mmCIF file of C-alpha atoms in Angstrom:
data_model
loop_
_atom_site.group_PDB
_atom_site.id
_atom_site.type_symbol
_atom_site.label_atom_id
_atom_site.label_comp_id
_atom_site.label_asym_id
_atom_site.label_seq_id
_atom_site.Cartn_x
_atom_site.Cartn_y
_atom_site.Cartn_z
ATOM 1 C CA MET A 1 19.461 -6.321 -21.102
ATOM 2 C CA VAL A 2 16.046 -5.520 -19.416
ATOM 3 C CA ARG A 3 12.997 -4.005 -19.851
ATOM 4 C CA ALA A 4 12.319 -0.942 -16.556
ATOM 5 C CA ALA A 5 10.221 1.975 -16.188
ATOM 6 C CA VAL A 6 12.773 3.754 -15.039
ATOM 7 C CA LEU A 7 12.683 8.053 -13.329
ATOM 8 C CA PRO A 8 15.272 10.409 -14.062
ATOM 9 C CA SER A 9 14.533 13.187 -12.447
ATOM 10 C CA VAL A 10 11.446 14.614 -9.671
ATOM 11 C CA GLY A 11 8.920 15.066 -11.383
ATOM 12 C CA ALA A 12 10.242 14.621 -14.476
ATOM 13 C CA PRO A 13 8.192 11.791 -17.249
ATOM 14 C CA LEU A 14 8.542 7.974 -16.338
ATOM 15 C CA GLU A 15 11.126 6.778 -19.457
ATOM 16 C CA ILE A 16 10.384 2.785 -20.650
ATOM 17 C CA THR A 17 14.027 1.849 -20.948
ATOM 18 C CA GLU A 18 16.912 -1.056 -21.113
ATOM 19 C CA ILE A 19 18.941 -1.430 -17.973
ATOM 20 C CA SER A 20 21.980 -3.562 -17.596
ATOM 21 C CA LEU A 21 21.388 -5.585 -14.028
ATOM 22 C CA PRO A 22 24.079 -7.480 -12.503
ATOM 23 C CA GLU A 23 24.034 -11.179 -11.865
ATOM 24 C CA PRO A 24 23.428 -11.617 -7.647
ATOM 25 C CA GLY A 25 25.796 -10.817 -5.757
ATOM 26 C CA PRO A 26 26.117 -12.463 -2.365
ATOM 27 C CA GLY A 27 22.609 -12.633 -0.256
ATOM 28 C CA GLN A 28 21.347 -10.969 -3.606
ATOM 29 C CA VAL A 29 18.456 -12.453 -5.250
ATOM 30 C CA ARG A 30 17.431 -12.077 -9.100
ATOM 31 C CA VAL A 31 13.987 -12.402 -9.789
ATOM 32 C CA ARG A 32 11.777 -12.496 -13.249
ATOM 33 C CA LEU A 33 9.174 -10.249 -12.020
ATOM 34 C CA ALA A 34 5.011 -12.011 -13.123
ATOM 35 C CA ALA A 35 3.054 -8.665 -12.279
ATOM 36 C CA ALA A 36 3.871 -5.796 -10.272
ATOM 37 C CA GLY A 37 1.001 -3.186 -9.042
ATOM 38 C CA VAL A 38 0.539 0.527 -9.495
ATOM 39 C CA CYS A 39 0.831 2.039 -6.182
ATOM 40 C CA HIS A 40 -0.360 5.516 -5.072
ATOM 41 C CA SER A 41 3.623 5.564 -2.979
ATOM 42 C CA ASP A 42 5.619 5.044 -6.540
ATOM 43 C CA LEU A 43 3.344 8.217 -7.663
ATOM 44 C CA SER A 44 4.591 9.893 -4.909
ATOM 45 C CA LEU A 45 7.703 8.902 -5.022
ATOM 46 C CA SER A 46 7.731 11.170 -9.012
ATOM 47 C CA ASP A 47 6.173 13.427 -7.997
ATOM 48 C CA GLY A 48 9.314 13.813 -4.713
ATOM 49 C CA THR A 49 6.587 13.304 -1.880
ATOM 50 C CA MET A 50 8.600 11.030 -0.873
ATOM 51 C CA ARG A 51 12.083 11.638 -1.537
ATOM 52 C CA LEU A 52 14.300 8.522 -2.970
ATOM 53 C CA PRO A 53 17.528 9.627 -5.123
ATOM 54 C CA VAL A 54 17.104 9.305 -8.528
ATOM 55 C CA PRO A 55 17.878 8.739 -11.386
ATOM 56 C CA ALA A 56 16.112 4.852 -10.329
ATOM 57 C CA VAL A 57 13.723 2.241 -11.266
ATOM 58 C CA LEU A 58 10.103 2.494 -9.543
ATOM 59 C CA GLY A 59 8.114 0.284 -8.370
ATOM 60 C CA HIS A 60 7.706 -1.861 -5.126
ATOM 61 C CA GLU A 61 5.218 -3.653 -5.061
ATOM 62 C CA GLY A 62 5.840 -7.151 -6.956
ATOM 63 C CA ALA A 63 5.434 -11.190 -7.454
ATOM 64 C CA GLY A 64 7.686 -13.092 -9.454
ATOM 65 C CA THR A 65 10.264 -16.247 -9.647
ATOM 66 C CA VAL A 66 13.702 -16.500 -8.276
ATOM 67 C CA LEU A 67 16.546 -16.799 -11.440
ATOM 68 C CA ALA A 68 19.855 -16.954 -10.207
ATOM 69 C CA VAL A 69 20.590 -16.338 -5.953
ATOM 70 C CA GLY A 70 23.769 -15.255 -4.902
ATOM 71 C CA GLU A 71 26.484 -16.912 -1.824
ATOM 72 C CA GLY A 72 24.871 -17.563 1.640
ATOM 73 C CA VAL A 73 21.143 -17.570 -0.174
ATOM 74 C CA THR A 74 19.278 -19.959 1.082
ATOM 75 C CA HIS A 75 15.937 -19.650 2.137
ATOM 76 C CA VAL A 76 14.829 -19.397 -1.017
ATOM 77 C CA ALA A 77 16.103 -21.154 -4.879
ATOM 78 C CA PRO A 78 15.318 -20.802 -8.323
ATOM 79 C CA GLY A 79 12.765 -21.504 -9.170
ATOM 80 C CA ASP A 80 10.879 -20.165 -6.783
ATOM 81 C CA GLY A 81 7.761 -18.353 -6.723
ATOM 82 C CA VAL A 82 8.354 -14.696 -4.244
ATOM 83 C CA VAL A 83 6.774 -11.972 -3.048
ATOM 84 C CA LEU A 84 9.085 -8.867 -3.026
ATOM 85 C CA ASN A 85 8.994 -6.842 0.127
ATOM 86 C CA TRP A 86 10.179 -3.504 -0.033
ATOM 87 C CA ALA A 87 10.439 -2.904 3.392
ATOM 88 C CA PRO A 88 12.495 -6.054 5.282
ATOM 89 C CA SER A 89 13.831 -4.959 8.840
ATOM 90 C CA CYS A 90 17.271 -5.180 10.322
ATOM 91 C CA GLY A 91 16.133 -7.162 13.131
ATOM 92 C CA THR A 92 18.594 -5.439 14.887
ATOM 93 C CA CYS A 93 17.624 -1.700 15.571
ATOM 94 C CA HIS A 94 15.685 -0.258 18.764
ATOM 95 C CA ALA A 95 12.069 -0.667 16.405
ATOM 96 C CA CYS A 96 13.402 -4.184 14.991
ATOM 97 C CA SER A 97 13.974 -5.626 18.832
ATOM 98 C CA ILE A 98 10.353 -4.289 20.398
ATOM 99 C CA GLY A 99 8.510 -5.731 17.935
ATOM 100 C CA GLU A 100 7.843 -3.045 15.526
ATOM 101 C CA VAL A 101 9.727 -3.822 12.954
ATOM 102 C CA TRP A 102 7.081 -2.001 10.356
ATOM 103 C CA LEU A 103 9.002 0.701 11.711
ATOM 104 C CA CYS A 104 12.552 -0.838 10.795
ATOM 105 C CA ALA A 105 15.241 2.410 10.982
ATOM 106 C CA ASP A 106 16.916 0.288 8.475
ATOM 107 C CA ALA A 107 14.143 -0.836 5.964
ATOM 108 C CA LEU A 108 15.100 1.784 3.240
ATOM 109 C CA THR A 109 18.724 1.427 3.241
ATOM 110 C CA GLY A 110 18.802 -0.690 0.366
ATOM 111 C CA ALA A 111 17.232 2.464 -1.991
ATOM 112 C CA GLY A 112 20.155 3.838 -1.327
ATOM 113 C CA ARG A 113 22.403 1.424 -3.642
ATOM 114 C CA VAL A 114 23.026 1.259 -7.791
ATOM 115 C CA HIS A 115 21.179 -1.044 -9.160
ATOM 116 C CA ALA A 116 21.291 -1.239 -12.640
ATOM 117 C CA LEU A 117 22.619 1.284 -15.171
ATOM 118 C CA ALA A 118 21.157 2.668 -18.069
ATOM 119 C CA ALA A 119 21.831 2.343 -21.634
ATOM 120 C CA ASP A 120 24.802 4.849 -21.425
ATOM 121 C CA GLY A 121 26.280 4.219 -18.128
ATOM 122 C CA THR A 122 24.138 6.083 -15.610
ATOM 123 C CA GLU A 123 23.736 4.713 -12.207
ATOM 124 C CA LEU A 124 20.379 4.354 -11.622
ATOM 125 C CA HIS A 125 18.694 3.292 -7.364
ATOM 126 C CA PRO A 126 16.132 0.866 -7.614
ATOM 127 C CA GLY A 127 12.993 2.832 -6.048
ATOM 128 C CA LEU A 128 11.686 1.870 -2.141
ATOM 129 C CA ASN A 129 14.308 -1.163 -2.756
ATOM 130 C CA VAL A 130 13.032 -3.359 -5.076
ATOM 131 C CA GLY A 131 12.304 -2.255 -7.940
ATOM 132 C CA ALA A 132 10.269 -3.960 -9.882
ATOM 133 C CA PHE A 133 9.521 -1.968 -12.533
ATOM 134 C CA ALA A 134 10.578 -4.023 -14.708
ATOM 135 C CA GLN A 135 10.836 -7.246 -16.035
ATOM 136 C CA GLU A 136 13.158 -8.833 -14.040
ATOM 137 C CA THR A 137 15.047 -6.490 -11.022
ATOM 138 C CA VAL A 138 17.845 -8.024 -8.463
ATOM 139 C CA VAL A 139 17.419 -6.907 -5.177
ATOM 140 C CA ALA A 140 18.349 -8.680 -0.986
ATOM 141 C CA ALA A 141 18.026 -11.758 -0.380
ATOM 142 C CA ASN A 142 15.638 -10.350 2.809
ATOM 143 C CA CYS A 143 13.693 -8.534 -0.231
ATOM 144 C CA VAL A 144 12.035 -11.371 -1.119
ATOM 145 C CA LEU A 145 9.692 -13.642 1.145
ATOM 146 C CA PRO A 146 8.327 -17.269 -1.113
ATOM 147 C CA VAL A 147 4.386 -17.122 -1.920
ATOM 148 C CA PRO A 148 2.646 -19.179 0.150
ATOM 149 C CA ASP A 149 0.949 -22.740 -1.217
ATOM 150 C CA GLY A 150 -2.631 -21.624 -2.865
ATOM 151 C CA VAL A 151 -2.034 -18.097 -3.919
ATOM 152 C CA PRO A 152 -1.408 -17.493 -7.802
ATOM 153 C CA LEU A 153 1.896 -15.129 -8.474
ATOM 154 C CA THR A 154 0.053 -12.838 -9.995
ATOM 155 C CA ASP A 155 -2.515 -12.165 -7.671
ATOM 156 C CA ALA A 156 1.169 -12.576 -5.164
ATOM 157 C CA ALA A 157 1.569 -9.713 -6.688
ATOM 158 C CA LEU A 158 -0.940 -7.711 -4.996
ATOM 159 C CA LEU A 159 0.784 -9.049 -1.407
ATOM 160 C CA GLY A 160 3.279 -7.391 -1.716
ATOM 161 C CA CYS A 161 2.021 -3.513 -0.912
ATOM 162 C CA ALA A 162 -1.694 -3.089 -1.129
ATOM 163 C CA VAL A 163 -3.488 -5.925 1.026
ATOM 164 C CA LEU A 164 -0.316 -6.426 4.275
ATOM 165 C CA THR A 165 -1.565 -2.032 4.000
ATOM 166 C CA GLY A 166 -5.287 -2.612 4.001
ATOM 167 C CA TYR A 167 -4.779 -5.862 6.206
ATOM 168 C CA GLY A 168 -2.340 -4.319 8.473
ATOM 169 C CA ALA A 169 -4.555 -0.867 9.253
ATOM 170 C CA VAL A 170 -8.018 -2.932 10.152
ATOM 171 C CA HIS A 171 -6.149 -5.663 12.702
ATOM 172 C CA HIS A 172 -2.921 -3.560 13.307
ATOM 173 C CA SER A 173 -3.040 -0.212 13.178
ATOM 174 C CA ALA A 174 -7.163 0.025 14.524
ATOM 175 C CA ARG A 175 -7.922 -3.091 15.457
ATOM 176 C CA VAL A 176 -11.067 -3.521 14.385
ATOM 177 C CA ARG A 177 -13.657 -5.390 16.565
ATOM 178 C CA GLU A 178 -16.468 -7.166 15.241
ATOM 179 C CA GLY A 179 -19.270 -5.597 14.894
ATOM 180 C CA GLU A 180 -17.603 -1.856 14.960
ATOM 181 C CA SER A 181 -18.484 0.437 12.169
ATOM 182 C CA VAL A 182 -16.019 1.218 10.009
ATOM 183 C CA VAL A 183 -15.580 4.323 7.558
ATOM 184 C CA VAL A 184 -13.277 3.784 4.788
ATOM 185 C CA PHE A 185 -11.754 7.024 2.622
ATOM 186 C CA GLY A 186 -10.673 6.163 -0.638
ATOM 187 C CA VAL A 187 -11.733 3.076 -2.536
ATOM 188 C CA GLY A 188 -8.802 2.581 -4.289
ATOM 189 C CA GLY A 189 -6.421 -1.048 -4.680
ATOM 190 C CA VAL A 190 -5.670 -0.397 -0.374
ATOM 191 C CA GLY A 191 -8.819 1.260 -0.488
ATOM 192 C CA LEU A 192 -10.509 -2.192 -1.680
ATOM 193 C CA ALA A 193 -8.423 -4.124 0.511
ATOM 194 C CA THR A 194 -9.073 -2.110 3.429
ATOM 195 C CA LEU A 195 -13.341 -3.281 2.999
ATOM 196 C CA GLN A 196 -12.299 -6.760 2.862
ATOM 197 C CA SER A 197 -10.386 -6.615 5.532
ATOM 198 C CA ALA A 198 -12.925 -4.931 7.712
ATOM 199 C CA ARG A 199 -15.217 -7.371 6.332
ATOM 200 C CA ILE A 200 -12.828 -10.312 7.406
ATOM 201 C CA ALA A 201 -12.988 -8.410 10.903
ATOM 202 C CA GLY A 202 -16.145 -9.260 10.780
ATOM 203 C CA ALA A 203 -17.209 -5.047 11.008
ATOM 204 C CA GLY A 204 -21.532 -3.991 11.095
ATOM 205 C CA SER A 205 -22.090 -1.338 9.460
ATOM 206 C CA ILE A 206 -19.198 -0.919 6.593
ATOM 207 C CA ILE A 207 -19.440 2.800 4.824
ATOM 208 C CA ALA A 208 -16.639 3.574 1.217
ATOM 209 C CA VAL A 209 -15.968 6.841 0.809
ATOM 210 C CA ASP A 210 -14.799 8.466 -2.348
ATOM 211 C CA VAL A 211 -15.268 11.834 -4.208
ATOM 212 C CA SER A 212 -16.116 8.862 -8.107
ATOM 213 C CA PRO A 213 -20.454 7.534 -7.985
ATOM 214 C CA GLU A 214 -19.188 4.962 -10.532
ATOM 215 C CA LYS A 215 -16.668 3.709 -7.836
ATOM 216 C CA GLU A 216 -19.875 2.608 -5.626
ATOM 217 C CA GLU A 217 -20.269 -1.686 -7.559
ATOM 218 C CA LEU A 218 -16.828 -1.357 -6.763
ATOM 219 C CA ALA A 219 -16.972 -0.500 -3.486
ATOM 220 C CA ARG A 220 -19.921 -2.436 -2.608
ATOM 221 C CA GLY A 221 -17.799 -6.101 -3.480
ATOM 222 C CA ALA A 222 -15.007 -5.465 -0.950
ATOM 223 C CA GLY A 223 -17.698 -5.263 1.727
ATOM 224 C CA ALA A 224 -19.169 -1.677 2.033
ATOM 225 C CA THR A 225 -23.020 -1.763 2.799
ATOM 226 C CA GLU A 226 -22.628 1.630 2.798
ATOM 227 C CA TYR A 227 -21.327 4.069 -0.371
ATOM 228 C CA VAL A 228 -20.773 7.975 0.220
ATOM 229 C CA VAL A 229 -19.584 10.367 -2.521
ATOM 230 C CA ALA A 230 -17.875 12.367 -0.450
ATOM 231 C CA SER A 231 -18.614 16.420 -0.121
ATOM 232 C CA ASP A 232 -18.727 18.785 2.753
ATOM 233 C CA THR A 233 -21.159 17.454 4.827
ATOM 234 C CA THR A 234 -19.590 13.685 4.488
ATOM 235 C CA ALA A 235 -19.262 13.599 7.842
ATOM 236 C CA ARG A 236 -21.957 14.697 9.018
ATOM 237 C CA GLU A 237 -23.396 11.838 6.552
ATOM 238 C CA ILE A 238 -22.069 9.596 8.193
ATOM 239 C CA ARG A 239 -23.199 10.292 11.265
ATOM 240 C CA GLY A 240 -27.215 9.874 9.716
ATOM 241 C CA LEU A 241 -26.012 6.667 9.276
ATOM 242 C CA THR A 242 -24.452 5.113 12.704
ATOM 243 C CA GLY A 243 -27.323 6.608 14.559
ATOM 244 C CA LYS A 244 -25.908 9.564 14.536
ATOM 245 C CA ARG A 245 -23.140 8.896 16.567
ATOM 246 C CA GLY A 246 -20.599 8.959 13.787
ATOM 247 C CA ALA A 247 -18.451 5.220 13.406
ATOM 248 C CA ASP A 248 -16.655 3.397 15.656
ATOM 249 C CA VAL A 249 -13.422 3.335 12.980
ATOM 250 C CA ALA A 250 -12.208 5.672 9.909
ATOM 251 C CA ILE A 251 -9.789 4.333 8.174
ATOM 252 C CA GLU A 252 -8.468 7.317 5.328
ATOM 253 C CA CYS A 253 -6.174 6.349 2.322
ATOM 254 C CA VAL A 254 -5.797 9.203 0.478
ATOM 255 C CA GLY A 255 -2.897 11.818 2.350
ATOM 256 C CA ARG A 256 -5.627 14.185 1.927
ATOM 257 C CA ALA A 257 -5.557 17.034 5.139
ATOM 258 C CA SER A 258 -9.612 17.474 3.817
ATOM 259 C CA THR A 259 -9.374 13.656 4.073
ATOM 260 C CA ILE A 260 -7.568 13.145 7.241
ATOM 261 C CA ARG A 261 -10.187 15.253 9.264
ATOM 262 C CA ALA A 262 -13.090 14.662 8.146
ATOM 263 C CA ALA A 263 -12.186 10.813 8.601
ATOM 264 C CA TRP A 264 -11.232 12.728 12.309
ATOM 265 C CA ASP A 265 -14.685 14.181 11.983
ATOM 266 C CA SER A 266 -16.903 11.369 11.222
ATOM 267 C CA THR A 267 -15.430 9.320 14.172
ATOM 268 C CA ARG A 268 -17.721 8.300 16.940
ATOM 269 C CA ARG A 269 -15.992 9.644 20.383
ATOM 270 C CA GLY A 270 -13.840 7.906 21.484
ATOM 271 C CA GLY A 271 -13.107 6.146 18.230
ATOM 272 C CA ARG A 272 -10.325 5.543 16.668
ATOM 273 C CA THR A 273 -8.551 7.216 13.177
ATOM 274 C CA THR A 274 -6.361 5.482 11.026
ATOM 275 C CA VAL A 275 -4.204 7.278 8.256
ATOM 276 C CA VAL A 276 -2.534 5.581 5.522
ATOM 277 C CA GLY A 277 -2.847 7.480 2.922
ATOM 278 C CA ILE A 278 1.119 9.842 2.802
ATOM 279 C CA GLY A 279 0.238 13.492 1.682
ATOM 280 C CA GLY A 280 2.973 15.692 1.049
ATOM 281 C CA LYS A 281 4.302 18.257 3.834
ATOM 282 C CA ASP A 282 1.956 21.391 2.144
ATOM 283 C CA GLN A 283 -1.117 19.676 3.791
ATOM 284 C CA GLN A 284 -1.788 20.872 7.147
ATOM 285 C CA VAL A 285 -4.399 18.735 9.338
ATOM 286 C CA THR A 286 -5.470 21.428 12.431
ATOM 287 C CA PHE A 287 -7.498 20.537 15.676
ATOM 288 C CA HIS A 288 -8.091 23.119 18.861
ATOM 289 C CA ALA A 289 -7.631 21.822 21.719
ATOM 290 C CA LEU A 290 -10.680 21.502 23.020
ATOM 291 C CA GLU A 291 -12.241 19.202 20.761
ATOM 292 C CA LEU A 292 -8.307 16.950 21.255
ATOM 293 C CA PHE A 293 -10.734 17.155 24.852
ATOM 294 C CA HIS A 294 -14.763 16.900 24.481
ATOM 295 C CA TRP A 295 -14.118 14.002 21.519
ATOM 296 C CA GLY A 296 -11.597 11.996 23.284
ATOM 297 C CA ARG A 297 -10.802 10.527 19.948
ATOM 298 C CA THR A 298 -7.042 8.153 19.129
ATOM 299 C CA LEU A 299 -5.518 9.492 15.476
ATOM 300 C CA SER A 300 -3.157 6.914 14.405
ATOM 301 C CA GLY A 301 -0.433 6.955 11.607
ATOM 302 C CA CYS A 302 0.249 3.346 9.900
ATOM 303 C CA VAL A 303 2.808 2.401 8.256
ATOM 304 C CA PHE A 304 2.640 -0.515 5.734
ATOM 305 C CA GLY A 305 -0.589 -1.708 7.821
ATOM 306 C CA ASN A 306 2.222 -2.204 10.768
ATOM 307 C CA SER A 307 2.719 -5.052 9.284
ATOM 308 C CA ASP A 308 4.735 -7.630 9.988
ATOM 309 C CA PRO A 309 5.371 -9.778 6.286
ATOM 310 C CA ALA A 310 7.285 -13.163 7.581
ATOM 311 C CA ALA A 311 4.100 -13.201 10.814
ATOM 312 C CA ASP A 312 0.857 -11.794 7.585
ATOM 313 C CA LEU A 313 1.469 -13.694 5.017
ATOM 314 C CA PRO A 314 0.251 -17.488 5.434
ATOM 315 C CA VAL A 315 -2.870 -15.237 6.981
ATOM 316 C CA LEU A 316 -3.675 -13.744 4.219
ATOM 317 C CA ALA A 317 -3.429 -17.230 2.459
ATOM 318 C CA GLU A 318 -5.249 -18.748 4.745
ATOM 319 C CA HIS A 319 -7.884 -15.706 3.850
ATOM 320 C CA ILE A 320 -7.122 -16.219 0.358
ATOM 321 C CA ARG A 321 -7.792 -20.306 0.285
ATOM 322 C CA ALA A 322 -10.900 -20.062 1.977
ATOM 323 C CA GLY A 323 -13.020 -16.945 -0.587
ATOM 324 C CA ARG A 324 -12.612 -15.488 2.322
ATOM 325 C CA LEU A 325 -10.096 -12.298 0.069
ATOM 326 C CA ASP A 326 -10.203 -11.680 -3.328
ATOM 327 C CA LEU A 327 -7.327 -10.344 -4.583
ATOM 328 C CA SER A 328 -8.890 -10.308 -8.249
ATOM 329 C CA ALA A 329 -11.511 -8.282 -7.515
ATOM 330 C CA LEU A 330 -8.841 -5.256 -6.215
ATOM 331 C CA VAL A 331 -7.616 -4.644 -9.941
ATOM 332 C CA THR A 332 -9.235 -3.160 -12.496
ATOM 333 C CA GLU A 333 -6.853 -3.182 -15.438
ATOM 334 C CA GLN A 334 -3.781 -4.825 -16.786
ATOM 335 C CA ILE A 335 -1.677 -3.253 -18.253
ATOM 336 C CA ALA A 336 2.165 -3.319 -19.750
ATOM 337 C CA LEU A 337 4.883 -0.999 -18.999
ATOM 338 C CA ASP A 338 4.369 1.394 -21.119
ATOM 339 C CA GLY A 339 0.660 1.883 -19.340
ATOM 340 C CA ILE A 340 2.554 2.486 -16.656
ATOM 341 C CA PRO A 341 2.068 6.500 -16.806
ATOM 342 C CA ALA A 342 -1.976 6.259 -17.897
ATOM 343 C CA ALA A 343 -2.145 4.539 -15.672
ATOM 344 C CA PHE A 344 -0.332 7.864 -12.748
ATOM 345 C CA ASP A 345 -3.030 10.359 -14.528
ATOM 346 C CA ASN A 346 -5.875 7.357 -13.232
ATOM 347 C CA MET A 347 -5.200 7.745 -9.673
ATOM 348 C CA LEU A 348 -4.290 11.549 -10.346
ATOM 349 C CA ALA A 349 -8.033 11.245 -11.448
ATOM 350 C CA GLY A 350 -9.884 8.831 -8.790
ATOM 351 C CA LYS A 351 -10.441 6.425 -11.533
ATOM 352 C CA GLY A 352 -10.377 2.743 -10.830
ATOM 353 C CA GLY A 353 -8.806 0.880 -8.479
ATOM 354 C CA ARG A 354 -5.256 -0.945 -8.521
ATOM 355 C CA ALA A 355 -3.393 -1.421 -12.094
ATOM 356 C CA LEU A 356 -1.239 -4.383 -12.490
ATOM 357 C CA VAL A 357 1.406 -4.081 -14.364
ATOM 358 C CA VAL A 358 1.933 -8.189 -16.069
ATOM 359 C CA PHE A 359 4.982 -9.535 -17.841
#
């Protein structure tokens, strides 16, 4: 039996309780968690914005130590440090065959399996495949990647979602070029990773936007050269900071219609807007036909940073070892499992960066 944070049903409060995990079967790995990040996607699962089977053990951004492996697992062994990969690619679907592994059609099929049992025998599913809000988890072998050399195990948890997403949004989706101006909407964990990644890309002006004035220091520490408190005049302020043209690139990390529209309005003619934030179906964004022609902007979605974790983790590790990427700077609070509900509340209130569950 291990302690875990269980979502009993959509919209219900999380329950911190004991669950029973099976031993790893063929092609599976058992991991003792060192740390797990509290991501907005977990909140989106709990409130029904994203729909996956429940009841479920939430948590998808984590790292830990391999305890045991099942038959056929050869790329990791007991004692190895691993990063959990919540979106493993199958390698055979159409998206994988053309190199777009972040769009794998089968990436989330594991979320429907029976992952563990509650104390009363209720079958539990793994939220986003890996069930990282628990002392231990059992996952498919393709859901673990070795922790790169020189990366502390606790910090490595952030590589599982926030950093891959933020880095990929800059380098793979928006393809920020040296000297370009970048505006980032939302200074949470992903937003902070995006700001650091824009700095790594050599962006010129890096503007952070958030509803909270208190996040300015966090944003500037991550690489922001300017800070704007979100308002009805945000787009106008950003044009004023970019020679009245607008930013070359806007990256939206919130998932609200108003911020997506503001990000679009903040980019220059011919600029690029990348939407990272996950919004609900009720968040309708509208454009009229003439503005699409006149502005010539590009608007694109971004799934998991359009990243290939196997290829990107070694690159991120080099940035970490060289001091260009500071994982600890994303974390504004270390908590225990029972602190997750409060971390959700802080996220809704727009407070802090990443909360990190440390086991």
